[in-house]
Short mmCIF file of C-alpha atoms in Angstrom, two decimals:
data_model
loop_
_atom_site.label_atom_id
_atom_site.label_comp_id
_atom_site.label_asym_id
_atom_site.label_seq_id
_atom_site.Cartn_x
_atom_site.Cartn_y
_atom_site.Cartn_z
CA MET A 1313 -20.15 13.22 -20.04
CA ASP A 1314 -19.16 9.96 -21.50
CA PHE A 1315 -21.37 7.07 -21.33
CA LYS A 1316 -19.41 3.88 -19.12
CA ASP A 1317 -19.48 0.84 -20.71
CA TYR A 1318 -19.85 -1.85 -17.94
CA TYR A 1319 -20.07 -4.44 -19.78
CA ALA A 1320 -16.57 -3.54 -21.31
CA ALA A 1321 -15.06 -3.00 -17.88
CA LEU A 1322 -15.99 -6.51 -16.62
CA GLY A 1323 -15.41 -8.24 -19.90
CA VAL A 1324 -18.24 -9.83 -20.32
CA SER A 1325 -20.87 -9.71 -23.12
CA GLU A 1326 -24.27 -7.71 -22.91
CA SER A 1327 -25.88 -11.54 -22.39
CA ALA A 1328 -23.67 -12.42 -19.43
CA SER A 1329 -25.40 -14.26 -16.69
CA PRO A 1330 -25.16 -13.04 -13.23
CA GLU A 1331 -23.05 -15.69 -12.66
CA GLU A 1332 -20.33 -14.96 -15.48
CA ILE A 1333 -20.81 -11.37 -14.41
CA LYS A 1334 -19.97 -12.42 -10.45
CA LYS A 1335 -17.13 -14.47 -11.73
CA ALA A 1336 -15.66 -11.70 -14.01
CA TYR A 1337 -15.72 -9.36 -11.07
CA ARG A 1338 -14.23 -11.63 -8.59
CA LYS A 1339 -11.23 -12.07 -10.99
CA LEU A 1340 -10.59 -8.59 -11.97
CA ALA A 1341 -10.90 -7.15 -8.36
CA ARG A 1342 -8.14 -9.68 -7.13
CA LYS A 1343 -6.07 -8.66 -10.29
CA TYR A 1344 -6.84 -4.95 -9.97
CA HIS A 1345 -6.89 -4.32 -6.17
CA PRO A 1346 -4.61 -1.77 -5.11
CA ASP A 1347 -3.22 -3.57 -2.30
CA VAL A 1348 -2.01 -6.43 -4.61
CA SER A 1349 -1.50 -4.80 -8.07
CA LYS A 1350 1.67 -3.25 -9.08
CA GLU A 1351 0.04 -2.04 -12.37
CA ASP A 1352 -0.16 1.62 -13.48
CA LYS A 1353 -3.69 2.62 -12.70
CA ALA A 1354 -4.75 -0.19 -10.74
CA ALA A 1355 -6.49 1.81 -8.31
CA ASP A 1356 -8.44 3.44 -11.42
CA LYS A 1357 -9.36 0.03 -12.93
CA PHE A 1358 -10.30 -1.36 -9.67
CA LYS A 1359 -12.53 1.60 -9.03
CA ASP A 1360 -13.94 0.98 -12.41
CA VAL A 1361 -14.30 -2.58 -12.13
CA GLY A 1362 -16.14 -2.01 -8.86
CA GLU A 1363 -18.60 0.47 -10.12
CA ALA A 1364 -19.44 -1.64 -13.17
CA TYR A 1365 -20.26 -4.79 -10.65
CA GLU A 1366 -22.27 -2.39 -8.44
CA VAL A 1367 -24.68 -1.60 -11.55
CA LEU A 1368 -24.53 -5.25 -13.20
CA LYS A 1369 -25.20 -7.82 -10.28
CA ASP A 1370 -28.37 -5.79 -9.56
CA PRO A 1371 -31.24 -6.84 -11.92
CA GLU A 1372 -32.97 -3.81 -11.32
CA LYS A 1373 -30.16 -1.29 -11.82
CA ARG A 1374 -28.97 -3.53 -15.12
CA ALA A 1375 -31.90 -3.34 -16.74
CA GLU A 1376 -32.35 0.30 -16.49
CA TYR A 1377 -28.49 0.47 -17.48
CA ASP A 1378 -29.44 -1.40 -20.58
CA GLN A 1379 -32.31 0.92 -21.26
CA LEU A 1380 -29.98 3.99 -21.08
CA ARG A 1381 -27.56 2.11 -23.07
CA GLN A 1382 -29.79 1.61 -25.96
CA TYR A 1383 -31.70 5.36 -25.81
CA GLY A 1384 -29.38 7.50 -23.84
CA THR A 1385 -26.09 8.03 -26.32
CA ARG A 1386 -25.96 10.93 -28.51
CA ALA A 1387 -24.69 10.89 -32.23
CA ASP A 1388 -21.23 12.10 -31.01
CA GLY A 1389 -20.70 9.37 -28.34
CA SER A 1390 -21.63 11.76 -25.07
CA PHE A 1391 -24.48 11.05 -23.00
CA GLN A 1392 -27.25 12.87 -21.06
CA PRO A 1393 -30.16 10.58 -19.30
CA PRO A 1394 -33.19 11.37 -20.52
CA PRO A 1395 -35.26 14.53 -18.78
CA GLY A 1396 -36.65 13.62 -15.68
CA TRP A 1397 -34.58 10.47 -15.39
CA GLN A 1398 -34.59 8.88 -11.94
CA SER A 1399 -34.00 5.57 -10.87
CA ALA A 1400 -35.83 3.54 -9.06
CA SER A 1401 -33.15 1.78 -7.89
CA GLY A 1402 -30.95 4.03 -6.77
CA PHE A 1403 -29.28 4.59 -3.40
CA GLY A 1404 -31.41 7.74 -2.81
CA GLY A 1405 -34.24 5.40 -2.81
CA GLY A 1406 -33.24 3.40 0.11
CA GLY A 1407 -30.86 1.12 -1.78
CA TYR A 1408 -28.21 -0.47 -0.03
CA THR A 1409 -24.57 -1.23 -0.90
CA ASP A 1410 -21.60 -2.35 0.87
CA ALA A 1411 -19.12 -0.86 -1.64
CA ASP A 1412 -17.29 2.33 -1.26
CA THR A 1413 -19.34 4.12 -3.91
CA ARG A 1414 -17.86 7.59 -2.89
CA GLU A 1415 -15.41 7.55 -6.01
CA PHE A 1416 -17.70 6.57 -8.32
CA SER A 1417 -18.13 8.40 -11.64
CA ASP A 1418 -20.09 11.17 -12.53
CA PHE A 1419 -22.06 8.95 -14.97
CA PHE A 1420 -22.88 6.63 -11.73
CA GLU A 1421 -24.03 9.38 -9.82
CA GLN A 1422 -26.16 10.90 -12.58
CA ILE A 1423 -27.97 7.76 -12.95
CA PHE A 1424 -27.99 5.96 -9.86
CA GLY A 1425 -27.28 8.57 -7.10
CA GLY A 1426 -30.38 9.53 -6.43
CA GLY A 1427 -30.44 13.24 -7.59
CA ARG A 1428 -27.23 14.48 -5.89
CA ARG A 1429 -27.02 17.02 -8.71
CA GLY A 1430 -29.94 19.15 -10.24
CA GLY A 1431 -33.14 19.97 -9.14
CA GLY A 1432 -36.18 17.65 -8.99
CA PHE A 1433 -35.22 15.31 -6.37
CA SER A 1434 -35.32 15.75 -2.63
CA GLY A 1435 -34.60 12.55 -1.07
CA ALA A 1436 -32.05 11.82 1.80
CA GLY A 1437 -29.25 11.96 -0.56
CA PHE A 1438 -26.67 9.60 -1.01
CA GLY A 1439 -24.11 7.61 1.24
CA GLY A 1440 -25.88 8.17 4.27
CA GLY A 1441 -25.66 11.82 4.17
CA GLY A 1442 -28.31 12.65 6.49
CA PHE A 1443 -26.87 11.15 9.72
CA GLN A 1444 -23.42 12.28 9.38
CA ARG A 1445 -24.52 15.67 10.69
CA ASP A 1446 -25.48 14.49 13.64
CA MET A 1447 -22.75 12.28 14.22
CA ARG A 1448 -19.26 12.59 15.59
CA MET A 1449 -16.50 10.98 13.91
CA ARG A 1450 -13.03 10.99 13.20
CA GLY A 1451 -11.48 11.60 9.91
CA GLU A 1452 -9.96 8.80 7.70
CA ASP A 1453 -6.57 8.12 7.53
CA VAL A 1454 -5.23 8.72 3.88
CA HIS A 1455 -2.40 6.41 2.58
CA ALA A 1456 0.08 7.82 -0.07
CA ARG A 1457 3.03 6.62 -1.42
CA LEU A 1458 6.12 8.77 -1.83
CA ALA A 1459 9.06 8.15 -4.08
CA LEU A 1460 12.42 9.78 -3.42
CA PHE A 1461 15.49 9.80 -5.39
CA LEU A 1462 18.32 8.39 -3.70
CA GLU A 1463 20.20 11.75 -3.50
CA GLU A 1464 17.17 13.08 -1.62
CA VAL A 1465 17.52 10.26 0.73
CA PHE A 1466 21.01 11.55 1.62
CA GLN A 1467 20.21 15.07 1.92
CA GLY A 1468 16.62 15.38 3.11
CA CYS A 1469 14.21 17.32 0.48
CA GLU A 1470 10.75 18.83 0.16
CA LYS A 1471 8.56 17.10 -1.72
CA LYS A 1472 5.03 17.95 -3.07
CA VAL A 1473 2.31 15.14 -2.39
CA THR A 1474 -1.20 15.21 -3.70
CA PHE A 1475 -3.53 12.98 -2.18
CA THR A 1476 -7.43 12.72 -1.86
CA VAL A 1477 -9.34 13.05 1.28
CA HIS A 1478 -13.22 12.73 1.59
CA GLU A 1479 -14.89 15.51 3.51
CA ALA A 1480 -18.69 16.29 3.87
CA ASP A 1481 -20.32 19.23 2.39
CA LYS A 1482 -22.69 21.64 3.55
CA GLN A 1483 -25.33 19.00 2.53
CA GLY A 1484 -23.18 16.69 4.78
CA ARG A 1485 -22.89 14.54 1.52
CA VAL A 1486 -19.41 13.00 1.45
CA ARG A 1487 -17.07 14.05 -1.31
CA PRO A 1488 -13.61 13.59 -2.60
CA ARG A 1489 -11.40 16.43 -2.54
CA GLN A 1490 -7.68 16.89 -3.73
CA LYS A 1491 -5.08 18.01 -1.11
CA THR A 1492 -1.67 18.80 -1.86
CA LEU A 1493 0.89 19.32 0.89
CA ASN A 1494 4.79 20.34 0.27
CA VAL A 1495 6.37 18.26 2.84
CA LYS A 1496 10.03 18.36 4.30
CA ILE A 1497 11.60 15.07 4.22
CA PRO A 1498 14.45 14.45 6.81
CA ALA A 1499 17.62 12.86 5.33
CA GLY A 1500 18.18 8.67 6.09
CA MET A 1501 14.28 7.93 5.20
CA ARG A 1502 14.36 4.10 3.77
CA GLU A 1503 12.75 2.25 1.60
CA GLY A 1504 9.17 0.73 3.14
CA GLN A 1505 9.32 3.38 6.03
CA HIS A 1506 5.93 5.12 6.88
CA LEU A 1507 5.73 8.83 8.26
CA ARG A 1508 2.76 10.01 9.97
CA LEU A 1509 1.21 13.60 9.15
CA LYS A 1510 -0.87 14.29 12.19
CA GLY A 1511 -4.31 15.66 11.45
CA GLN A 1512 -3.25 15.98 7.53
CA GLY A 1513 -5.88 13.09 6.55
CA SER A 1514 -9.84 13.41 5.82
CA PRO A 1515 -11.57 15.97 8.31
CA GLY A 1516 -13.63 14.75 11.02
CA PHE A 1517 -17.57 14.76 11.06
CA GLY A 1518 -19.44 16.58 13.76
CA GLY A 1519 -16.21 18.08 15.42
CA GLY A 1520 -14.54 14.83 15.36
CA GLU A 1521 -10.85 14.74 15.14
CA ALA A 1522 -9.17 14.65 11.44
CA GLY A 1523 -7.22 11.60 10.33
CA ASP A 1524 -3.65 11.57 9.54
CA LEU A 1525 -1.76 11.15 6.18
CA LEU A 1526 0.36 8.13 6.15
CA LEU A 1527 3.06 8.09 3.89
CA GLU A 1528 5.09 5.10 2.57
CA ILE A 1529 8.60 6.11 1.46
CA GLU A 1530 9.54 4.25 -2.02
CA LEU A 1531 13.08 4.38 -3.50
CA ALA A 1532 13.55 5.59 -7.25
CA PRO A 1533 15.76 3.29 -9.03
CA HIS A 1534 19.26 4.86 -9.33
CA PRO A 1535 21.49 4.60 -12.53
CA THR A 1536 24.58 3.82 -10.28
CA PHE A 1537 23.53 2.57 -6.89
CA THR A 1538 21.32 0.11 -5.30
CA VAL A 1539 20.37 0.06 -1.89
CA GLU A 1540 20.02 -3.02 0.58
CA GLY A 1541 18.75 -2.23 4.00
CA ARG A 1542 20.69 0.46 4.95
CA ASP A 1543 23.70 -0.22 2.61
CA VAL A 1544 24.39 1.26 -0.54
CA LEU A 1545 26.06 -1.21 -3.45
CA VAL A 1546 27.94 -0.01 -6.51
CA THR A 1547 29.94 -2.11 -9.07
CA VAL A 1548 33.49 -0.70 -9.91
CA PRO A 1549 35.17 -1.68 -12.88
CA VAL A 1550 39.04 -1.93 -12.33
CA ALA A 1551 41.69 -2.94 -14.83
CA PRO A 1552 43.52 -6.71 -14.59
CA TRP A 1553 46.68 -4.70 -13.80
CA GLU A 1554 45.18 -2.75 -10.92
CA ALA A 1555 43.45 -5.93 -9.50
CA ALA A 1556 46.78 -7.64 -9.65
CA LEU A 1557 49.51 -5.21 -8.07
CA GLY A 1558 46.95 -3.16 -6.18
CA ALA A 1559 46.29 0.49 -6.56
CA SER A 1560 44.35 3.66 -5.59
CA ILE A 1561 40.94 4.27 -7.35
CA THR A 1562 38.40 6.81 -7.43
CA VAL A 1563 35.07 5.60 -6.46
CA PRO A 1564 31.66 7.35 -6.88
CA THR A 1565 29.60 7.87 -3.31
CA VAL A 1566 26.18 9.44 -3.51
CA GLY A 1567 26.74 12.92 -4.42
CA SER A 1568 30.67 12.96 -3.95
CA ARG A 1569 33.37 10.77 -4.39
CA VAL A 1570 36.27 8.66 -2.21
CA THR A 1571 39.55 7.39 -3.01
CA VAL A 1572 39.98 3.57 -2.08
CA LYS A 1573 42.45 0.98 -2.01
CA VAL A 1574 42.07 -1.74 -3.84
CA PRO A 1575 44.29 -4.72 -2.13
CA LYS A 1576 46.74 -6.57 -4.20
CA ASN A 1577 45.46 -9.54 -6.22
CA SER A 1578 41.93 -8.95 -6.12
CA SER A 1579 39.60 -11.17 -7.80
CA SER A 1580 36.64 -9.87 -9.87
CA GLY A 1581 33.61 -9.76 -7.63
CA ARG A 1582 35.80 -8.84 -4.49
CA LYS A 1583 33.79 -6.48 -1.89
CA LEU A 1584 35.37 -3.64 -0.27
CA ARG A 1585 33.20 -1.96 2.49
CA LEU A 1586 33.33 1.74 3.16
CA LYS A 1587 31.91 2.09 6.79
CA GLY A 1588 29.34 4.93 7.36
CA LYS A 1589 29.29 5.73 3.37
CA GLY A 1590 25.82 3.97 3.20
CA LEU A 1591 22.18 5.82 4.10
CA PRO A 1592 22.82 8.40 6.96
CA GLY A 1593 21.15 7.96 9.95
CA LYS A 1594 21.59 7.14 14.12
CA HIS A 1595 23.35 3.84 12.76
CA PRO A 1596 24.38 4.81 9.11
CA GLY A 1597 24.87 2.34 6.59
CA ASP A 1598 28.32 1.26 4.39
CA GLN A 1599 28.85 1.40 1.00
CA ILE A 1600 29.84 -1.99 -0.45
CA VAL A 1601 32.05 -1.57 -3.87
CA THR A 1602 32.21 -4.71 -5.75
CA LEU A 1603 34.92 -5.15 -8.02
CA GLN A 1604 34.98 -6.01 -11.66
CA ILE A 1605 37.61 -6.65 -13.36
CA VAL A 1606 37.23 -5.34 -17.27
CA MET A 1607 39.34 -5.66 -20.20
CA PRO A 1608 40.79 -3.06 -22.82
CA GLU A 1609 38.86 -3.37 -25.84
CA GLN A 1610 41.94 -3.84 -27.56
CA HIS A 1611 45.53 -4.85 -26.54
CA SER A 1612 48.59 -3.58 -28.64
CA LYS A 1613 51.19 -6.15 -29.52
CA GLU A 1614 53.31 -5.63 -26.71
CA ALA A 1615 50.26 -5.94 -24.33
CA GLU A 1616 50.06 -9.37 -25.69
CA GLN A 1617 53.53 -10.33 -25.41
CA LEU A 1618 53.61 -9.72 -22.10
CA TYR A 1619 50.41 -11.40 -21.33
CA GLN A 1620 52.04 -14.49 -22.96
CA LYS A 1621 55.15 -14.14 -20.67
CA LEU A 1622 52.46 -14.26 -17.77
CA ALA A 1623 50.98 -17.12 -19.02
CA ASP A 1624 54.21 -18.75 -19.21
CA ALA A 1625 55.08 -17.95 -15.51
CA GLU A 1626 51.75 -18.73 -14.13
CA GLN A 1627 51.28 -21.83 -15.47
CA PRO A 1628 50.18 -24.10 -12.59
CA PHE A 1629 47.49 -21.80 -12.01
CA ASN A 1630 44.02 -23.54 -12.64
CA PRO A 1631 41.10 -20.87 -12.74
CA ARG A 1632 38.56 -23.63 -13.42
CA SER A 1633 39.70 -25.86 -10.29
CA LYS A 1634 36.39 -25.33 -8.95
CA LEU A 1635 34.93 -27.04 -11.90
CA HIS A 1636 37.06 -30.00 -11.43
CA LEU A 1637 38.36 -29.20 -14.99
CA MET B 462 -12.61 23.21 -5.83
CA ALA B 463 -10.28 25.14 -3.92
CA ARG B 464 -6.88 23.60 -3.32
CA ASN B 465 -5.46 23.25 0.12
CA GLU B 466 -1.62 24.33 -0.24
CA SER B 467 0.43 24.20 3.08
CA VAL B 468 3.69 23.42 4.14
CA PHE B 469 4.04 21.02 6.64
CA THR B 470 7.22 19.83 8.45
CA ILE B 471 7.37 16.12 9.08
CA ASP B 472 8.26 15.67 13.01
CA VAL B 473 10.21 12.31 12.71
CA THR B 474 9.42 11.50 16.23
CA ALA B 475 5.63 11.30 15.11
CA SER B 476 6.16 8.45 13.18
CA ARG B 477 7.22 6.35 16.25
CA ALA B 478 3.60 7.09 17.55
CA THR B 479 1.88 4.19 19.10
CA PHE B 480 -1.70 3.31 19.37
CA SER B 481 -3.91 1.37 21.76
CA LEU B 482 -6.65 -1.32 20.96
CA ARG B 483 -9.13 1.31 21.23
CA GLU B 484 -7.44 3.83 18.85
CA MET B 485 -6.61 1.12 16.49
CA CYS B 486 -10.33 0.19 16.20
CA GLU B 487 -11.36 3.82 15.98
CA ARG B 488 -9.11 4.15 12.83
CA GLY B 489 -9.76 0.90 11.43
CA GLU B 490 -13.37 1.60 11.97
CA CYS B 491 -13.44 -1.78 13.16
CA HIS B 492 -14.75 -3.88 16.49
CA ALA B 493 -11.78 -4.84 19.23
CA GLU B 494 -12.82 -8.61 18.56
CA LEU B 495 -11.57 -8.08 15.09
CA VAL B 496 -8.12 -6.45 16.16
CA VAL B 497 -7.52 -9.52 18.63
CA LYS B 498 -8.15 -12.07 15.99
CA MET B 499 -5.60 -10.43 13.61
CA VAL B 500 -3.33 -10.57 16.57
CA SER B 501 -4.34 -14.17 17.20
CA TYR B 502 -3.60 -15.03 13.41
CA GLY B 503 -0.23 -12.96 13.50
CA ILE B 504 -1.65 -10.42 10.94
CA ILE B 505 -0.64 -7.57 13.19
CA GLU B 506 1.18 -7.31 16.31
CA PRO B 507 1.33 -5.39 19.40
CA ILE B 508 4.87 -4.17 20.56
CA GLU B 509 6.67 -5.43 23.26
CA SER B 510 3.87 -7.71 24.47
CA THR B 511 3.86 -11.11 26.02
CA SER B 512 0.65 -13.79 25.70
CA GLU B 513 0.20 -12.57 29.62
CA THR B 514 -0.11 -8.71 28.35
CA PRO B 515 -3.74 -8.06 28.76
CA GLU B 516 -5.57 -6.78 25.53
CA GLN B 517 -6.21 -3.29 27.08
CA SER B 518 -2.80 -2.75 27.54
CA TRP B 519 -1.47 -3.30 24.18
CA GLU B 520 0.06 -0.58 22.10
CA PHE B 521 0.72 -0.89 18.08
CA ASP B 522 3.09 1.09 15.68
CA LEU B 523 2.48 2.63 12.75
CA VAL B 524 3.46 -0.54 10.59
CA ALA B 525 0.43 -2.27 12.66
CA LEU B 526 -1.77 0.48 11.81
CA MET B 527 -0.85 0.64 8.21
CA ARG B 528 -1.29 -3.13 7.96
CA LEU B 529 -4.55 -3.21 9.71
CA HIS B 530 -5.90 -0.52 7.34
CA LYS B 531 -4.42 -2.79 4.44
CA ALA B 532 -5.89 -6.10 5.90
CA ILE B 533 -9.40 -4.53 6.35
CA ARG B 534 -9.42 -3.08 2.73
CA LEU B 535 -8.36 -6.83 1.25
CA GLN B 536 -11.11 -8.18 3.85
CA ARG B 537 -14.00 -5.85 2.26
CA ASP B 538 -13.30 -5.76 -1.11
CA LEU B 539 -12.32 -9.44 -1.84
CA LYS B 540 -14.31 -11.16 0.86
CA LEU B 541 -11.23 -13.09 2.24
CA ASN B 542 -11.87 -15.02 5.75
CA LEU B 543 -9.12 -14.48 8.38
CA PRO B 544 -6.83 -17.62 7.50
CA GLY B 545 -7.05 -16.40 4.03
CA LEU B 546 -6.12 -12.95 4.90
CA ALA B 547 -3.20 -13.96 6.94
CA MET B 548 -1.83 -16.15 4.20
CA SER B 549 -2.46 -12.98 1.72
CA LEU B 550 -0.77 -10.82 3.27
CA GLU B 551 2.61 -13.10 4.06
CA LEU B 552 2.41 -13.90 0.37
CA LEU B 553 2.36 -10.20 -0.53
CA ASP B 554 5.06 -9.28 1.70
CA GLU B 555 6.98 -12.01 0.09
CA VAL B 556 6.25 -10.74 -3.33
CA GLU B 557 7.08 -7.48 -2.53
CA SER B 558 10.39 -8.29 -1.18
CA MET B 559 11.44 -10.63 -4.21
CA ARG B 560 10.42 -7.88 -6.46
CA ARG B 561 12.66 -5.40 -4.70
CA ASP B 562 15.41 -8.34 -5.07
CA ILE B 563 14.89 -8.87 -8.52
CA SER B 564 15.25 -5.27 -9.45
CA ARG B 565 18.20 -4.77 -7.40
CA LEU B 566 19.84 -7.72 -9.08
CA ARG B 567 18.62 -6.95 -12.64
CA GLN B 568 20.29 -3.65 -11.87
CA GLN B 569 23.50 -5.23 -10.81
CA LEU B 570 23.37 -7.62 -13.69
CA ALA B 571 23.10 -4.86 -16.34
CA ASP B 572 25.93 -3.22 -14.44
CA LEU B 573 28.05 -6.08 -15.05
CA SER B 574 27.08 -6.69 -18.65
CA THR B 575 27.57 -3.07 -20.02
CA ASP B 576 30.93 -2.86 -18.29
CA GLN B 577 32.16 -5.72 -19.49
CA GLY B 578 31.50 -4.54 -23.44
CA GLY B 579 32.34 -0.83 -22.69
CA GLY B 580 35.99 -1.34 -21.43
#
């Protein structure tokens, strides 16, 4: 087991005052709150910060932790609490906390968990394990995010979802457990849409109903298409002469392609709407094609001469009239 | 620890389920008073209700339930009061929608500039 450096987790020194510790915790809790932060591993960091604060805010626990910090670390950096270690301030001894301590580290459990593992301590256990056995309680709803590729949104797909549920063991102690489900996702899901999988959340206590798994759909970025609401957007390059004369061009759609007529005299940025080619569903969206005029890397002498002719013929045209130039 | 592997087919109609005030409280592990306050602050909204609809006949959708969960987590973890909570959630929504817009616009911008050089 690794020793957890709670001071480092909060970014404070060992001599930090309770006020400094509180301040550091509040700031980091806001920063890493999983409902606020988009950072990678924000949830883990939030948990670490919460665990560190749980210990350092309490003078008794902090003193015990400081003591262990001094004597408990082995030469190889691993950590074992001294034989017979028992926290005077742990939860088993009637400590109280309003933090969600169920997912704190093994290190925390060993030090302050009131002997959840190993023999020698026969207290009431942690987290009020005793009363849950006699109580009927609905299981927790569990939230998870599920990222889908645009192709999967169009066709529907089967996805593996892994999430953590909390359930009571035989002693009535609440433990986290990883659960994996294969979920069939119907076609036409939208970003931010929620799905409910009834009864797939945490199990209930004492015969209570299980909670639900609530899935939030996310869309992975696509190299060609972007999505806005139900519409699929794509930028399609056209040659200047295609834009000037009109043309039939091939345009990609999700999983296929279609032929589209570019109207004569189209400017760059012109939008063409392909009805019903957006996200599928009862009210399917559209695909919106934005034309973009591109130039060949090099022009032949002949082409340059033709452009010169064009320039002479179109003299009155001022492309910068909007800029009053 | 044993893993629980199973295939589950989502019933899309299930996601349109509604929840009564009592169910919201049960699922959010909170008092009705808190849910009522959250409604009055506009944090969550019952479906198709007017100011005359009695609280006992309120029905909430899944979005409201997820929002209630989120609001309770934020309130518990960051010790926010209700006006602060209402504002935070609104700002978070705004940030989320702007993040989406920015990433979409960035991609469109990247399409334009790469195509320009490529020919």
